[in-house]
CSV table of C-alpha atoms and ligand atoms in Angstrom, one decimal:
chain,number,residue,atom,x,y,z
A,1,MET,CA,0.0,0.0,0.0
A,2,LEU,CA,1.2,3.5,-0.9
A,3,VAL,CA,1.8,6.2,1.7
A,4,GLU,CA,-1.0,8.9,1.7
A,5,ILE,CA,-0.4,12.6,2.2
A,6,ASP,CA,-2.8,15.5,2.1
A,7,VAL,CA,-1.1,18.0,-0.1
A,8,ALA,CA,1.9,17.7,-2.4
A,9,ILE,CA,3.3,21.0,-3.4
A,10,ILE,CA,5.7,20.7,-6.4
A,11,GLY,CA,8.5,23.3,-6.2
A,12,ALA,CA,10.2,25.3,-3.4
A,13,GLY,CA,10.6,28.7,-5.1
A,14,VAL,CA,8.9,31.7,-3.6
A,15,ILE,CA,5.5,30.5,-4.7
A,16,GLY,CA,5.8,27.0,-3.3
A,17,LEU,CA,7.2,28.3,-0.1
A,18,ALA,CA,4.6,31.0,0.4
A,19,THR,CA,1.8,28.5,-0.5
A,20,ALA,CA,3.2,26.0,2.0
A,21,ARG,CA,3.3,28.6,4.7
A,22,GLU,CA,-0.2,29.7,3.9
A,23,ILE,CA,-1.9,26.3,3.9
A,24,ALA,CA,0.2,24.3,6.5
A,25,GLN,CA,-1.8,25.8,9.3
A,26,GLU,CA,-5.1,24.5,8.0
A,27,LYS,CA,-4.0,21.3,6.3
A,28,LYS,CA,-2.0,18.7,8.0
A,29,GLY,CA,0.3,16.6,5.9
A,30,VAL,CA,1.7,19.3,3.6
A,31,PHE,CA,4.8,18.1,1.7
A,32,VAL,CA,6.9,20.2,-0.6
A,33,PHE,CA,8.9,18.3,-3.2
A,34,GLU,CA,11.9,20.1,-4.7
A,35,LYS,CA,14.3,18.7,-7.3
A,36,ASN,CA,17.2,20.9,-6.2
A,37,ARG,CA,19.2,20.4,-3.0
A,38,THR,CA,17.5,23.4,-1.3
A,39,PHE,CA,14.8,26.0,-1.8
A,40,GLY,CA,14.9,29.1,-4.1
A,41,LEU,CA,17.7,28.2,-6.5
A,42,GLU,CA,15.9,29.0,-9.7
A,43,THR,CA,13.9,32.1,-10.8
A,44,SER,CA,13.2,33.2,-7.2
A,45,SER,CA,16.9,34.0,-6.8
A,46,ARG,CA,17.5,35.4,-10.3
A,47,ASN,CA,15.5,38.5,-10.5
A,48,SER,CA,15.6,42.3,-9.8
A,49,GLU,CA,14.2,42.1,-6.2
A,50,VAL,CA,11.9,44.9,-7.0
A,51,ILE,CA,8.6,45.4,-5.2
A,52,HIS,CA,6.4,46.4,-8.1
A,53,ALA,CA,3.5,48.8,-7.6
A,54,GLY,CA,1.1,47.1,-10.1
A,55,ILE,CA,1.1,49.7,-12.9
A,56,TYR,CA,1.5,47.8,-16.1
A,57,TYR,CA,-1.1,45.1,-16.1
A,58,PRO,CA,-4.6,45.2,-17.5
A,59,GLU,CA,-7.3,46.1,-15.0
A,60,ASP,CA,-8.8,43.2,-13.1
A,61,SER,CA,-6.1,40.8,-14.3
A,62,LEU,CA,-4.6,38.5,-11.7
A,63,LYS,CA,-1.2,40.2,-12.3
A,64,ALA,CA,-2.7,43.6,-11.4
A,65,LYS,CA,-4.8,42.5,-8.4
A,66,LEU,CA,-2.3,40.2,-6.9
A,67,CYS,CA,0.6,42.6,-7.4
A,68,VAL,CA,-1.2,45.4,-5.6
A,69,GLU,CA,-2.4,43.2,-2.8
A,70,GLY,CA,1.0,41.4,-2.6
A,71,LYS,CA,2.9,44.7,-2.4
A,72,SER,CA,1.1,45.7,0.7
A,73,LEU,CA,1.3,42.3,2.3
A,74,LEU,CA,5.1,42.2,1.5
A,75,TYR,CA,5.9,45.6,3.0
A,76,LYS,CA,3.9,44.7,6.1
A,77,LEU,CA,5.7,41.3,6.4
A,78,CYS,CA,9.1,43.0,5.9
A,79,ASP,CA,8.3,45.5,8.7
A,80,LYS,CA,7.1,42.9,11.1
A,81,HIS,CA,9.9,40.4,10.6
A,82,ASN,CA,12.9,42.8,10.0
A,83,ILE,CA,13.4,41.8,6.3
A,84,ALA,CA,15.5,44.6,4.8
A,85,TYR,CA,13.8,46.7,2.2
A,86,LYS,CA,13.8,50.3,0.9
A,87,LYS,CA,10.8,52.0,-0.5
A,88,THR,CA,13.0,53.8,-3.0
A,89,GLY,CA,10.2,54.8,-5.4
A,90,LYS,CA,10.6,54.4,-9.1
A,91,ILE,CA,10.5,56.7,-12.1
A,92,ILE,CA,9.5,55.6,-15.6
A,93,VAL,CA,11.1,58.0,-18.0
A,94,ALA,CA,10.2,59.3,-21.4
A,95,ALA,CA,13.5,59.7,-23.2
A,96,ASP,CA,11.9,61.8,-26.0
A,97,GLU,CA,8.7,63.6,-26.8
A,98,ASN,CA,7.1,60.6,-28.5
A,99,GLU,CA,7.2,58.6,-25.3
A,100,ILE,CA,5.3,61.0,-23.2
A,101,SER,CA,1.9,59.6,-24.2
A,102,TRP,CA,3.1,56.2,-22.9
A,103,LEU,CA,3.6,57.8,-19.4
A,104,GLU,CA,0.0,59.2,-19.5
A,105,GLU,CA,-1.3,55.8,-20.5
A,106,LEU,CA,0.6,54.1,-17.7
A,107,TYR,CA,-0.6,56.7,-15.3
A,108,GLU,CA,-4.3,55.9,-16.2
A,109,GLN,CA,-3.6,52.1,-16.1
A,110,GLY,CA,-2.0,52.4,-12.7
A,111,ARG,CA,-4.9,54.3,-11.3
A,112,LYS,CA,-7.4,51.7,-12.7
A,113,ASN,CA,-5.4,49.1,-10.9
A,114,GLY,CA,-5.6,50.9,-7.6
A,115,VAL,CA,-2.1,52.5,-7.7
A,116,ASP,CA,-3.4,55.9,-6.7
A,117,ASP,CA,-0.1,57.6,-5.7
A,118,LEU,CA,1.4,58.1,-9.2
A,119,VAL,CA,2.7,61.5,-10.1
A,120,LEU,CA,3.5,62.8,-13.7
A,121,LEU,CA,6.7,64.8,-13.6
A,122,SER,CA,7.9,67.5,-15.9
A,123,ARG,CA,11.6,67.6,-17.0
A,124,THR,CA,12.4,70.1,-14.2
A,125,GLU,CA,10.6,68.1,-11.5
A,126,LEU,CA,12.4,65.0,-12.6
A,127,LYS,CA,15.8,66.8,-12.6
A,128,LYS,CA,15.2,67.9,-9.1
A,129,LEU,CA,14.6,64.3,-7.9
A,130,GLU,CA,17.3,62.7,-10.2
A,131,PRO,CA,20.0,65.2,-11.3
A,132,ASN,CA,21.9,62.5,-13.3
A,133,ILE,CA,18.9,61.5,-15.4
A,134,GLU,CA,18.3,63.1,-18.7
A,135,ALA,CA,14.7,62.7,-19.9
A,136,ARG,CA,11.8,64.7,-21.3
A,137,ALA,CA,9.3,63.7,-18.5
A,138,GLY,CA,8.7,61.0,-15.9
A,139,LEU,CA,6.1,59.0,-14.0
A,140,LEU,CA,6.9,58.6,-10.3
A,141,SER,CA,5.7,55.6,-8.4
A,142,PRO,CA,6.4,56.2,-4.8
A,143,SER,CA,5.3,52.8,-3.6
A,144,SER,CA,7.9,50.8,-5.6
A,145,GLY,CA,10.9,49.5,-3.8
A,146,ILE,CA,13.6,46.9,-3.4
A,147,PHE,CA,14.0,44.2,-0.8
A,148,ASP,CA,16.2,41.3,0.4
A,149,SER,CA,14.5,38.4,-1.4
A,150,TYR,CA,16.8,35.7,0.0
A,151,THR,CA,15.8,36.6,3.6
A,152,LEU,CA,12.1,36.4,2.5
A,153,LEU,CA,12.7,32.9,1.1
A,154,LYS,CA,14.4,31.8,4.3
A,155,PHE,CA,11.7,33.3,6.4
A,156,LEU,CA,8.9,31.6,4.4
A,157,TYR,CA,10.8,28.3,4.6
A,158,SER,CA,11.2,28.4,8.3
A,159,GLN,CA,7.6,29.6,9.0
A,160,ALA,CA,6.2,26.8,6.7
A,161,MET,CA,8.2,24.2,8.7
A,162,GLU,CA,7.1,25.7,12.0
A,163,LYS,CA,3.5,25.4,10.8
A,164,GLY,CA,4.1,21.7,10.0
A,165,ALA,CA,5.0,21.6,6.3
A,166,ARG,CA,7.7,19.1,5.4
A,167,PHE,CA,10.3,19.6,2.7
A,168,VAL,CA,11.7,16.9,0.5
A,169,PHE,CA,14.8,18.1,-1.4
A,170,ASP,CA,16.7,16.4,-4.2
A,171,THR,CA,13.4,14.9,-5.2
A,172,GLU,CA,11.9,15.3,-8.7
A,173,VAL,CA,8.2,14.7,-9.4
A,174,ILE,CA,8.2,12.6,-12.6
A,175,GLY,CA,4.6,11.3,-12.8
A,176,ILE,CA,1.1,12.3,-11.8
A,177,GLU,CA,-1.8,9.9,-12.3
A,178,ARG,CA,-5.4,10.2,-11.3
A,179,ALA,CA,-6.3,7.6,-8.7
A,180,GLY,CA,-10.0,7.9,-8.0
A,181,ALA,CA,-10.5,11.3,-6.3
A,182,LYS,CA,-6.8,11.4,-5.4
A,183,TYR,CA,-3.4,11.3,-7.3
A,184,LYS,CA,-0.6,8.8,-7.5
A,185,VAL,CA,2.5,10.9,-7.6
A,186,GLN,CA,5.8,9.4,-8.8
A,187,ILE,CA,9.1,10.8,-7.6
A,188,LYS,CA,12.7,10.2,-8.3
A,189,ASP,CA,15.5,10.7,-5.7
A,190,ARG,CA,18.9,9.3,-5.0
A,191,ASP,CA,17.4,5.9,-4.0
A,192,GLY,CA,15.5,5.5,-7.2
A,193,ILE,CA,11.8,5.8,-8.2
A,194,SER,CA,8.9,5.6,-5.8
A,195,ALA,CA,5.3,6.8,-5.5
A,196,PHE,CA,2.7,8.0,-3.0
A,197,ILE,CA,-0.9,9.1,-2.9
A,198,ALA,CA,-1.8,12.8,-2.5
A,199,HIS,CA,-5.3,14.2,-2.0
A,200,VAL,CA,-4.3,17.6,-3.5
A,201,VAL,CA,-1.5,18.5,-5.9
A,202,VAL,CA,-0.3,22.1,-6.2
A,203,ASN,CA,2.0,22.7,-9.2
A,204,CYS,CA,4.4,25.5,-8.3
A,205,ALA,CA,7.1,24.2,-10.6
A,206,GLY,CA,8.1,27.5,-12.2
A,207,LEU,CA,9.9,26.9,-15.5
A,208,ASN,CA,8.6,23.3,-15.5
A,209,SER,CA,5.1,24.0,-14.5
A,210,ASP,CA,3.7,23.4,-18.1
A,211,MET,CA,5.5,20.0,-18.1
A,212,ILE,CA,4.0,19.1,-14.7
A,213,ALA,CA,0.5,19.9,-16.1
A,214,GLN,CA,1.2,17.7,-19.1
A,215,LEU,CA,2.3,14.9,-16.8
A,216,ALA,CA,-1.1,15.1,-15.1
A,217,GLY,CA,-2.7,14.5,-18.5
A,218,ILE,CA,-3.5,18.1,-19.6
A,219,ASP,CA,-3.1,18.9,-23.3
A,220,ILE,CA,-0.9,22.0,-22.7
A,221,ALA,CA,-1.1,23.2,-26.3
A,222,GLN,CA,-4.9,23.1,-26.2
A,223,ALA,CA,-5.1,24.6,-22.7
A,224,GLY,CA,-2.7,27.4,-23.7
A,225,TYR,CA,-0.3,26.4,-21.0
A,226,LYS,CA,2.9,26.0,-23.1
A,227,LEU,CA,5.7,28.1,-21.6
A,228,HIS,CA,8.2,30.1,-23.6
A,229,TYR,CA,11.5,30.9,-21.9
A,230,CYS,CA,12.5,34.5,-22.0
A,231,LYS,CA,15.9,35.3,-20.7
A,232,GLY,CA,16.7,38.4,-18.7
A,233,GLU,CA,20.4,39.3,-18.4
A,234,TYR,CA,22.0,41.9,-16.1
A,235,PHE,CA,25.1,44.0,-16.2
A,236,SER,CA,26.6,45.7,-13.2
A,237,LEU,CA,27.8,49.3,-13.3
A,238,SER,CA,31.2,49.9,-11.8
A,239,SER,CA,31.3,51.1,-8.1
A,240,LYS,CA,32.0,54.7,-9.1
A,241,TYR,CA,28.3,54.9,-9.9
A,242,ARG,CA,27.2,53.9,-6.4
A,243,ASN,CA,24.0,55.9,-5.7
A,244,VAL,CA,24.1,57.6,-9.1
A,245,VAL,CA,20.3,57.5,-8.9
A,246,ASN,CA,18.1,57.6,-5.8
A,247,ARG,CA,15.2,55.7,-7.3
A,248,LEU,CA,14.7,52.8,-9.7
A,249,ILE,CA,14.7,54.2,-13.2
A,250,TYR,CA,12.8,52.5,-16.0
A,251,PRO,CA,12.3,53.3,-19.6
A,252,VAL,CA,8.8,52.9,-21.1
A,253,PRO,CA,8.0,49.2,-21.2
A,254,GLU,CA,8.9,46.8,-24.1
A,255,GLN,CA,6.7,44.1,-25.5
A,256,ALA,CA,8.2,41.2,-23.4
A,257,GLY,CA,9.6,43.0,-20.4
A,258,HIS,CA,9.8,46.3,-18.5
A,259,GLY,CA,12.7,47.5,-20.6
A,260,ILE,CA,16.4,47.6,-19.5
A,261,HIS,CA,16.2,49.6,-16.3
A,262,VAL,CA,18.5,50.9,-13.6
A,263,THR,CA,18.2,49.5,-10.1
A,264,VAL,CA,20.1,50.4,-7.0
A,265,GLY,CA,20.6,47.5,-4.6
A,266,LEU,CA,20.2,47.8,-0.8
A,267,ASP,CA,24.0,48.3,-0.7
A,268,GLY,CA,23.8,51.2,-3.2
A,269,ARG,CA,25.3,49.2,-6.1
A,270,VAL,CA,23.8,49.9,-9.5
A,271,ARG,CA,22.7,47.2,-11.9
A,272,LEU,CA,21.3,47.5,-15.4
A,273,GLY,CA,18.8,45.0,-16.8
A,274,PRO,CA,17.1,42.8,-17.4
A,275,ASN,CA,16.8,42.6,-21.2
A,276,ALA,CA,14.2,40.2,-22.7
A,277,ARG,CA,15.3,37.5,-25.2
A,278,TYR,CA,13.3,34.4,-26.0
A,279,VAL,CA,15.5,31.4,-25.8
A,280,GLU,CA,15.0,27.7,-26.5
A,281,ALA,CA,16.8,26.2,-23.5
A,282,ILE,CA,17.6,27.2,-19.9
A,283,ASP,CA,21.1,28.5,-19.5
A,284,TYR,CA,22.2,31.3,-17.2
A,285,GLU,CA,25.3,32.5,-19.1
A,286,VAL,CA,25.3,36.3,-19.7
A,287,ASP,CA,26.0,37.0,-23.4
A,288,GLY,CA,28.9,39.5,-23.2
A,289,THR,CA,28.0,40.7,-26.8
A,290,GLN,CA,24.9,42.3,-25.3
A,291,LYS,CA,27.0,44.9,-23.5
A,292,GLU,CA,26.7,47.5,-26.2
A,293,VAL,CA,22.9,47.0,-26.4
A,294,PHE,CA,22.6,47.7,-22.7
A,295,TYR,CA,24.9,50.6,-22.9
A,296,ASN,CA,23.0,52.3,-25.8
A,297,SER,CA,19.7,51.7,-24.2
A,298,VAL,CA,20.6,53.1,-20.8
A,299,LYS,CA,22.7,55.9,-22.1
A,300,ARG,CA,19.6,57.5,-23.6
A,301,PHE,CA,18.6,58.5,-20.0
A,302,LEU,CA,21.8,58.1,-18.0
A,303,PRO,CA,24.2,59.9,-20.4
A,304,HIS,CA,27.4,59.9,-18.2
A,305,ILE,CA,28.0,56.1,-18.3
A,306,GLU,CA,30.9,54.7,-20.3
A,307,LEU,CA,30.9,51.3,-22.1
A,308,GLU,CA,33.9,50.0,-20.0
A,309,ASP,CA,31.9,50.6,-16.8
A,310,LEU,CA,29.6,47.7,-17.6
A,311,ALA,CA,30.3,44.1,-16.6
A,312,PRO,CA,28.2,41.0,-17.1
A,313,GLU,CA,26.5,39.9,-13.9
A,314,PHE,CA,23.8,37.2,-13.9
A,315,ALA,CA,20.7,36.1,-15.7
A,316,GLY,CA,17.3,34.7,-15.0
A,317,ILE,CA,14.6,33.1,-17.2
A,318,ARG,CA,11.0,34.2,-17.3
A,319,PRO,CA,8.4,31.4,-17.6
A,320,LYS,CA,6.2,33.2,-20.1
A,321,LEU,CA,2.9,32.1,-21.5
A,322,GLN,CA,3.1,34.9,-24.0
A,323,GLY,CA,5.2,33.9,-27.0
A,324,PRO,CA,7.2,36.5,-29.1
A,325,GLY,CA,4.9,39.2,-30.5
A,326,GLU,CA,1.8,37.8,-28.7
A,327,ALA,CA,-0.7,39.7,-26.6
A,328,PHE,CA,-0.7,39.9,-22.8
A,329,ARG,CA,-1.1,36.7,-20.9
A,330,ASP,CA,-2.2,36.6,-17.3
A,331,PHE,CA,-1.0,34.2,-14.6
A,332,VAL,CA,-2.7,30.9,-14.7
A,333,ILE,CA,-3.8,29.9,-11.2
A,334,ALA,CA,-6.5,27.3,-11.7
A,335,CYS,CA,-8.1,24.2,-10.1
A,336,GLU,CA,-8.4,21.8,-13.0
A,337,GLU,CA,-12.0,20.5,-12.4
A,338,LYS,CA,-12.8,21.3,-16.1
A,339,ALA,CA,-10.0,19.0,-17.2
A,340,SER,CA,-11.6,16.3,-14.9
A,341,LEU,CA,-8.6,16.8,-12.5
A,342,PRO,CA,-10.2,18.1,-9.3
A,343,SER,CA,-7.7,19.0,-6.6
A,344,LEU,CA,-5.0,19.6,-9.1
A,345,ILE,CA,-4.1,23.3,-8.8
A,346,ASN,CA,-1.8,24.7,-11.5
A,347,LEU,CA,0.2,27.8,-11.2
A,348,ILE,CA,1.7,28.5,-14.7
A,349,GLY,CA,3.4,31.5,-16.2
A,350,ILE,CA,4.3,33.0,-12.8
A,351,GLU,CA,6.7,35.6,-14.2
A,352,SER,CA,7.1,39.2,-12.9
A,353,PRO,CA,5.5,40.4,-10.7
A,354,GLY,CA,5.5,36.9,-9.1
A,355,LEU,CA,7.9,37.8,-6.3
A,356,THR,CA,5.9,40.9,-5.3
A,357,ALA,CA,2.6,39.0,-5.6
A,358,SER,CA,3.9,35.8,-3.8
A,359,LEU,CA,2.0,36.3,-0.5
A,360,ALA,CA,-1.2,37.3,-2.3
A,361,ILE,CA,-0.8,34.3,-4.7
A,362,ALA,CA,-0.5,32.0,-1.7
A,363,ARG,CA,-3.7,33.5,-0.2
A,364,TYR,CA,-5.5,33.0,-3.5
A,365,VAL,CA,-4.4,29.3,-3.6
A,366,GLY,CA,-5.5,29.0,0.0
A,367,ARG,CA,-9.0,30.3,-1.0
A,368,ILE,CA,-9.2,27.8,-3.9
A,369,MET,CA,-8.4,25.0,-1.5
A,370,SER,CA,-10.9,25.9,1.2
B,401,LIG,C1,15.0,38.3,-15.0
B,401,LIG,C2,13.8,38.3,-14.0
B,401,LIG,C3,13.5,39.4,-13.2
B,401,LIG,C4,12.4,39.4,-12.3
B,401,LIG,N1,12.3,40.5,-11.5
B,401,LIG,C5,11.2,40.5,-10.6
B,401,LIG,C6,11.1,41.6,-9.8
B,401,LIG,O1,11.9,42.5,-9.7
B,401,LIG,N2,9.9,41.6,-9.0
B,401,LIG,C7,9.0,40.6,-9.0
B,401,LIG,O2,8.0,40.8,-8.3
B,401,LIG,N3,9.2,39.6,-9.8
B,401,LIG,C8,10.3,39.5,-10.6
B,401,LIG,N4,10.5,38.4,-11.4
B,401,LIG,C9,9.6,37.3,-11.3
B,401,LIG,C10,9.8,36.4,-10.1
B,401,LIG,O3,11.2,36.1,-9.9
B,401,LIG,C11,9.1,35.0,-10.3
B,401,LIG,O4,7.7,35.3,-10.6
B,401,LIG,C12,9.1,34.1,-9.1
B,401,LIG,O5,10.4,34.0,-8.6
B,401,LIG,C13,8.6,32.8,-9.5
B,401,LIG,O6,8.7,31.9,-8.4
B,401,LIG,P1,8.3,30.4,-8.5
B,401,LIG,O7,8.3,29.8,-7.2
B,401,LIG,O8,7.0,30.2,-9.4
B,401,LIG,O9,9.4,29.7,-9.5
B,401,LIG,P2,10.9,29.2,-9.1
B,401,LIG,O10,11.6,30.1,-8.2
B,401,LIG,O11,11.5,28.9,-10.4
B,401,LIG,O12,10.6,27.9,-8.4
B,401,LIG,C14,10.1,26.7,-9.0
B,401,LIG,C15,10.7,25.5,-8.3
B,401,LIG,O13,10.2,24.3,-8.8
B,401,LIG,C16,11.2,23.3,-8.8
B,401,LIG,N5,10.8,22.2,-9.7
B,401,LIG,C17,10.5,22.3,-11.0
B,401,LIG,N6,10.1,21.2,-11.5
B,401,LIG,C18,10.1,20.3,-10.5
B,401,LIG,C19,9.8,18.9,-10.4
B,401,LIG,N7,9.5,18.2,-11.5
B,401,LIG,N8,10.0,18.3,-9.2
B,401,LIG,C20,10.3,19.0,-8.1
B,401,LIG,N9,10.6,20.3,-8.2
B,401,LIG,C21,10.5,21.0,-9.3
B,401,LIG,C22,12.4,24.1,-9.3
B,401,LIG,O14,13.6,23.4,-9.0
B,401,LIG,C23,12.2,25.4,-8.6
B,401,LIG,O15,13.0,25.4,-7.4
B,401,LIG,C24,11.6,38.3,-12.3
B,401,LIG,C25,11.9,37.2,-13.1
B,401,LIG,C26,13.0,37.2,-13.9
B,401,LIG,C27,13.3,36.0,-14.7
């Protein structure tokens, strides 16, 4: 007879960790299966660590709602548990006259999403706030910030454990099969292949979340669940630029990302990126030949930088539902009753603002399960 557990969460990135913390109180027997040796080694540790305000996304989308809710939950949690953060604010800049209408559109979009503190800035107002930035106009988002995401991951992990969740590392989920109203889940670890029965399966497998849905029997092409990998690379700016800006500085958004932006870390170090390049396979090398692209793109609004001041830093991969040139896609957070898979909850396409939204996403999953 196979061992039975209540809930199997697949993946210990920020979404699996936050979900485990959220539901472990209510449900006994919550297990998190992670193929890596520990939590948070993939997308959750390869990002900009920005707390997004919730400006860009269509009204009523999950991205908009969960970002706005998640931002406020995250700031509260950071305050309560001494997780380092800085509400730096962020300015989206119009480098030329043609881009000003974008700022006005983003202003309206943000307000529709409940981001009601946005301020349109003239060139003079912008210059007062950011003397080193050269731009025609700006959109200030005071509630954007940066935070220490690794401490958040550690906190969620230890709280989930305190509440009774158990973590099984170095263990990959390789099969999911309906077994009456439950699921037979097959796993592979150092000792080989084994299986157990789970009453509920929550798919938080990030870049593999489409494949997990497929393992469970969903036709991912038909369901629109096929993921596209979109790489985001970062370059650092040399230490002489420490605190060259006071806030996060973004260009107007691109089709697949927020545009190569300038972020200041909690330590004052300045980083450029990420870009957005669709790729076929997962690899985290930074392509040095992109240096000039970064330089030209940021020089438009930060004119003092020199090419030799940029150095390749790191890369992350976005799990995108939206392919190249395609229209906006929202997060998929769905209980798959329609696919005759009740008690299978899929979280697919959890790209940015997934980190900001993580606590709100976990609450949302908790509501689906209750
Ligand atoms: C370049 C970049 C910049 C970003 N910047 C920001 C930002 O500034 N602010 C923001 O809010 N968001 C940002 N994001 C988005 C954010 O990082 C993600 O939304 C979030 O980290 C997703 O977390 P996750 O838990 O879904 O995925 P992951 O962190 O990838 O976790 C998934 C886990 O599942 C495990 N797994 C996969 N398959 C299996 C299996 N078969 N068995 C067991 N385990 C498995 C993996 O090993 C992994 O640990 C950015 C993303 C990128 C790529």
